[in-house]
Amino acid sequence: WNAHTLNIVNAESNNEGYFGKDEPERVVGVVKRNNTKEWDMKVRWKKDPKTGKRPKDSIHSNMLLKKICPHLLLEFYESHVVSEM
């Protein structure tokens, strides 16, 4: 094991990503459906340019994502509608 190998293995941070600090990369999927209008969705975060580590995926409601990053929610919906046809 050398330092370079360890860095690849530990490429994910121990902390969950959050809005205001980290930049979301994409919506990964639906974790839980709460009701007909609200779902909990998993968000993947971009790597931190300073540390090179990616924050852990975190879960947010589609209502919050719609306010904060509607383009990522739209990309998720579009990719899933096309793939399921």
CSV table of N, CA and C in Angstrom, one decimal:
chain,number,residue,atom,x,y,z
A,1,TRP,N,0.8,-1.2,0.0
A,1,TRP,CA,0.0,0.0,0.0
A,1,TRP,C,0.9,1.3,0.0
A,2,ASN,N,0.7,2.1,-1.0
A,2,ASN,CA,1.3,3.4,-0.9
A,2,ASN,C,0.3,4.5,-0.8
A,3,ALA,N,0.8,5.7,-0.6
A,3,ALA,CA,-0.1,6.8,-0.3
A,3,ALA,C,-1.1,7.1,-1.4
A,4,HIS,N,-0.7,6.8,-2.7
A,4,HIS,CA,-1.6,7.1,-3.8
A,4,HIS,C,-2.7,6.1,-3.8
A,5,THR,N,-2.5,4.8,-3.5
A,5,THR,CA,-3.5,3.8,-3.4
A,5,THR,C,-4.5,4.1,-2.3
A,6,LEU,N,-4.0,4.5,-1.2
A,6,LEU,CA,-4.9,4.9,-0.1
A,6,LEU,C,-5.8,6.0,-0.4
A,7,ASN,N,-5.3,7.0,-1.1
A,7,ASN,CA,-6.1,8.1,-1.5
A,7,ASN,C,-7.3,7.7,-2.4
A,8,ILE,N,-7.1,6.8,-3.3
A,8,ILE,CA,-8.1,6.3,-4.2
A,8,ILE,C,-9.2,5.6,-3.4
A,9,VAL,N,-8.8,4.7,-2.5
A,9,VAL,CA,-9.7,4.0,-1.6
A,9,VAL,C,-10.5,4.9,-0.8
A,10,ASN,N,-9.9,6.0,-0.3
A,10,ASN,CA,-10.6,6.9,0.6
A,10,ASN,C,-11.0,8.2,-0.1
A,11,ALA,N,-11.5,8.0,-1.3
A,11,ALA,CA,-11.9,9.1,-2.1
A,11,ALA,C,-13.2,9.8,-1.7
A,12,GLU,N,-13.9,9.2,-0.7
A,12,GLU,CA,-15.1,9.8,-0.3
A,12,GLU,C,-15.0,10.3,1.1
A,13,SER,N,-15.5,11.5,1.3
A,13,SER,CA,-15.4,12.2,2.6
A,13,SER,C,-16.3,11.4,3.6
A,14,ASN,N,-16.1,11.6,4.9
A,14,ASN,CA,-16.9,11.0,5.9
A,14,ASN,C,-18.2,11.8,6.2
A,15,ASN,N,-18.2,13.0,5.6
A,15,ASN,CA,-19.4,13.9,5.8
A,15,ASN,C,-20.4,13.9,4.7
A,16,GLU,N,-21.7,14.0,5.0
A,16,GLU,CA,-22.7,14.1,3.9
A,16,GLU,C,-22.5,15.5,3.3
A,17,GLY,N,-22.8,15.5,2.0
A,17,GLY,CA,-22.9,16.8,1.3
A,17,GLY,C,-24.1,17.6,1.7
A,18,TYR,N,-24.0,18.9,1.7
A,18,TYR,CA,-25.2,19.8,1.9
A,18,TYR,C,-25.1,21.0,1.1
A,19,PHE,N,-26.3,21.5,0.9
A,19,PHE,CA,-26.5,22.8,0.1
A,19,PHE,C,-25.9,24.0,0.8
A,20,GLY,N,-25.3,24.8,0.1
A,20,GLY,CA,-24.7,26.0,0.7
A,20,GLY,C,-23.2,25.8,0.9
A,21,LYS,N,-22.7,24.6,1.0
A,21,LYS,CA,-21.3,24.3,1.1
A,21,LYS,C,-20.8,23.5,-0.1
A,22,ASP,N,-21.5,22.4,-0.4
A,22,ASP,CA,-21.1,21.6,-1.5
A,22,ASP,C,-22.0,21.8,-2.8
A,23,GLU,N,-21.4,21.3,-3.9
A,23,GLU,CA,-22.1,21.5,-5.2
A,23,GLU,C,-22.7,20.1,-5.6
A,24,PRO,N,-24.1,20.1,-5.8
A,24,PRO,CA,-24.7,18.8,-6.2
A,24,PRO,C,-24.2,18.5,-7.6
A,25,GLU,N,-24.0,17.2,-7.9
A,25,GLU,CA,-23.7,16.7,-9.2
A,25,GLU,C,-24.9,16.2,-10.0
A,26,ARG,N,-25.7,15.3,-9.3
A,26,ARG,CA,-26.9,14.8,-9.9
A,26,ARG,C,-27.8,14.1,-8.9
A,27,VAL,N,-29.0,13.9,-9.3
A,27,VAL,CA,-29.9,13.2,-8.5
A,27,VAL,C,-29.8,11.7,-8.9
A,28,VAL,N,-29.5,10.8,-7.9
A,28,VAL,CA,-29.2,9.4,-8.2
A,28,VAL,C,-30.5,8.6,-8.3
A,29,GLY,N,-31.5,8.9,-7.4
A,29,GLY,CA,-32.7,8.1,-7.4
A,29,GLY,C,-33.6,8.4,-6.3
A,30,VAL,N,-34.8,7.7,-6.3
A,30,VAL,CA,-35.8,7.9,-5.3
A,30,VAL,C,-35.5,6.9,-4.2
A,31,VAL,N,-35.5,7.4,-3.0
A,31,VAL,CA,-35.2,6.5,-1.8
A,31,VAL,C,-36.6,6.0,-1.2
A,32,LYS,N,-37.5,7.0,-1.1
A,32,LYS,CA,-38.8,6.7,-0.5
A,32,LYS,C,-39.9,7.6,-1.0
A,33,ARG,N,-41.0,7.0,-1.2
A,33,ARG,CA,-42.2,7.9,-1.7
A,33,ARG,C,-43.0,8.2,-0.4
A,34,ASN,N,-43.1,9.5,-0.1
A,34,ASN,CA,-43.9,9.9,1.1
A,34,ASN,C,-45.4,10.0,0.8
A,35,ASN,N,-45.7,10.5,-0.3
A,35,ASN,CA,-47.1,10.6,-0.8
A,35,ASN,C,-47.0,10.9,-2.3
A,36,THR,N,-48.2,11.2,-2.9
A,36,THR,CA,-48.2,11.3,-4.3
A,36,THR,C,-47.3,12.5,-4.9
A,37,LYS,N,-47.1,13.5,-4.0
A,37,LYS,CA,-46.3,14.6,-4.5
A,37,LYS,C,-44.9,14.8,-3.9
A,38,GLU,N,-44.6,14.0,-2.9
A,38,GLU,CA,-43.3,14.2,-2.2
A,38,GLU,C,-42.6,12.9,-2.1
A,39,TRP,N,-41.3,12.9,-2.6
A,39,TRP,CA,-40.4,11.8,-2.5
A,39,TRP,C,-39.1,12.2,-1.8
A,40,ASP,N,-38.4,11.3,-1.2
A,40,ASP,CA,-37.1,11.5,-0.7
A,40,ASP,C,-36.2,11.0,-1.8
A,41,MET,N,-35.2,11.8,-2.2
A,41,MET,CA,-34.3,11.5,-3.3
A,41,MET,C,-32.9,11.6,-2.9
A,42,LYS,N,-32.0,10.7,-3.4
A,42,LYS,CA,-30.6,10.7,-3.1
A,42,LYS,C,-29.9,11.6,-4.1
A,43,VAL,N,-29.0,12.5,-3.5
A,43,VAL,CA,-28.2,13.4,-4.3
A,43,VAL,C,-26.7,13.0,-4.2
A,44,ARG,N,-26.0,13.0,-5.3
A,44,ARG,CA,-24.6,12.8,-5.4
A,44,ARG,C,-23.9,14.1,-5.6
A,45,TRP,N,-22.8,14.3,-4.9
A,45,TRP,CA,-22.2,15.6,-4.8
A,45,TRP,C,-20.9,15.6,-5.6
A,46,LYS,N,-20.5,16.8,-6.1
A,46,LYS,CA,-19.2,16.9,-6.8
A,46,LYS,C,-18.1,16.8,-5.8
A,47,LYS,N,-16.9,16.4,-6.3
A,47,LYS,CA,-15.7,16.4,-5.4
A,47,LYS,C,-15.3,17.8,-5.0
A,48,ASP,N,-14.9,17.9,-3.8
A,48,ASP,CA,-14.4,19.2,-3.2
A,48,ASP,C,-13.0,19.5,-3.9
A,49,PRO,N,-12.9,20.6,-4.6
A,49,PRO,CA,-11.6,20.9,-5.3
A,49,PRO,C,-10.4,21.0,-4.4
A,50,LYS,N,-10.7,21.4,-3.1
A,50,LYS,CA,-9.5,21.5,-2.2
A,50,LYS,C,-9.0,20.2,-1.7
A,51,THR,N,-9.9,19.3,-1.4
A,51,THR,CA,-9.5,18.0,-0.8
A,51,THR,C,-9.5,16.8,-1.8
A,52,GLY,N,-10.2,17.0,-2.9
A,52,GLY,CA,-10.3,15.9,-3.9
A,52,GLY,C,-11.3,14.8,-3.5
A,53,LYS,N,-12.0,15.0,-2.3
A,53,LYS,CA,-12.9,14.0,-1.8
A,53,LYS,C,-14.3,14.4,-2.2
A,54,ARG,N,-15.1,13.4,-2.4
A,54,ARG,CA,-16.6,13.6,-2.7
A,54,ARG,C,-17.3,13.4,-1.4
A,55,PRO,N,-18.2,14.4,-1.0
A,55,PRO,CA,-19.0,14.2,0.2
A,55,PRO,C,-20.0,13.0,0.0
A,56,LYS,N,-20.4,12.4,1.1
A,56,LYS,CA,-21.3,11.3,1.0
A,56,LYS,C,-22.6,11.7,0.4
A,57,ASP,N,-23.3,10.8,-0.4
A,57,ASP,CA,-24.6,11.1,-0.9
A,57,ASP,C,-25.5,11.4,0.3
A,58,SER,N,-26.5,12.3,0.0
A,58,SER,CA,-27.4,12.6,1.1
A,58,SER,C,-28.8,12.6,0.5
A,59,ILE,N,-29.8,12.6,1.4
A,59,ILE,CA,-31.2,12.5,1.0
A,59,ILE,C,-32.0,13.7,1.3
A,60,HIS,N,-32.7,14.2,0.3
A,60,HIS,CA,-33.5,15.4,0.3
A,60,HIS,C,-34.8,15.2,-0.4
A,61,SER,N,-35.8,16.0,0.0
A,61,SER,CA,-37.1,15.9,-0.6
A,61,SER,C,-37.1,16.5,-2.0
A,62,ASN,N,-37.9,16.0,-2.9
A,62,ASN,CA,-38.0,16.5,-4.3
A,62,ASN,C,-38.5,18.0,-4.2
A,63,MET,N,-39.3,18.4,-3.2
A,63,MET,CA,-39.7,19.8,-3.1
A,63,MET,C,-38.6,20.7,-2.8
A,64,LEU,N,-37.6,20.3,-2.0
A,64,LEU,CA,-36.4,21.1,-1.7
A,64,LEU,C,-35.6,21.2,-3.0
A,65,LEU,N,-35.4,20.0,-3.6
A,65,LEU,CA,-34.6,20.0,-4.8
A,65,LEU,C,-35.2,20.9,-5.9
A,66,LYS,N,-36.5,20.9,-6.0
A,66,LYS,CA,-37.2,21.7,-7.0
A,66,LYS,C,-36.8,23.2,-6.8
A,67,LYS,N,-36.7,23.6,-5.5
A,67,LYS,CA,-36.3,25.0,-5.2
A,67,LYS,C,-34.9,25.3,-5.4
A,68,ILE,N,-34.0,24.4,-5.0
A,68,ILE,CA,-32.6,24.7,-5.0
A,68,ILE,C,-31.9,24.3,-6.3
A,69,CYS,N,-32.2,23.2,-6.9
A,69,CYS,CA,-31.5,22.8,-8.2
A,69,CYS,C,-32.5,22.1,-9.1
A,70,PRO,N,-33.5,22.9,-9.6
A,70,PRO,CA,-34.5,22.3,-10.5
A,70,PRO,C,-33.9,21.6,-11.7
A,71,HIS,N,-32.8,22.1,-12.2
A,71,HIS,CA,-32.2,21.5,-13.5
A,71,HIS,C,-31.8,20.1,-13.2
A,72,LEU,N,-31.2,19.8,-12.0
A,72,LEU,CA,-30.8,18.4,-11.7
A,72,LEU,C,-32.0,17.5,-11.6
A,73,LEU,N,-33.1,18.0,-11.0
A,73,LEU,CA,-34.3,17.2,-10.9
A,73,LEU,C,-34.9,16.9,-12.2
A,74,LEU,N,-34.9,17.9,-13.1
A,74,LEU,CA,-35.4,17.7,-14.5
A,74,LEU,C,-34.6,16.7,-15.2
A,75,GLU,N,-33.2,16.8,-15.1
A,75,GLU,CA,-32.4,15.8,-15.8
A,75,GLU,C,-32.7,14.4,-15.3
A,76,PHE,N,-32.9,14.2,-14.0
A,76,PHE,CA,-33.3,12.9,-13.4
A,76,PHE,C,-34.6,12.4,-14.1
A,77,TYR,N,-35.6,13.3,-14.0
A,77,TYR,CA,-36.9,12.8,-14.6
A,77,TYR,C,-36.8,12.5,-16.1
A,78,GLU,N,-36.1,13.4,-16.8
A,78,GLU,CA,-36.0,13.1,-18.3
A,78,GLU,C,-35.2,11.8,-18.6
A,79,SER,N,-34.2,11.6,-17.8
A,79,SER,CA,-33.4,10.3,-18.1
A,79,SER,C,-34.2,9.1,-17.8
A,80,HIS,N,-35.0,9.2,-16.8
A,80,HIS,CA,-35.8,8.0,-16.4
A,80,HIS,C,-37.1,7.8,-17.2
A,81,VAL,N,-37.6,8.9,-17.7
A,81,VAL,CA,-38.8,8.7,-18.6
A,81,VAL,C,-38.3,8.1,-19.9
A,82,VAL,N,-37.2,8.5,-20.5
A,82,VAL,CA,-36.7,8.0,-21.7
A,82,VAL,C,-36.3,6.5,-21.5
A,83,SER,N,-35.6,6.2,-20.4
A,83,SER,CA,-35.1,4.9,-20.3
A,83,SER,C,-36.2,3.8,-20.0
A,84,GLU,N,-37.4,4.3,-19.5
A,84,GLU,CA,-38.4,3.4,-19.2
A,84,GLU,C,-39.4,3.2,-20.4
A,85,MET,N,-39.2,3.9,-21.5
A,85,MET,CA,-40.1,3.8,-22.6
A,85,MET,C,-39.8,2.6,-23.5
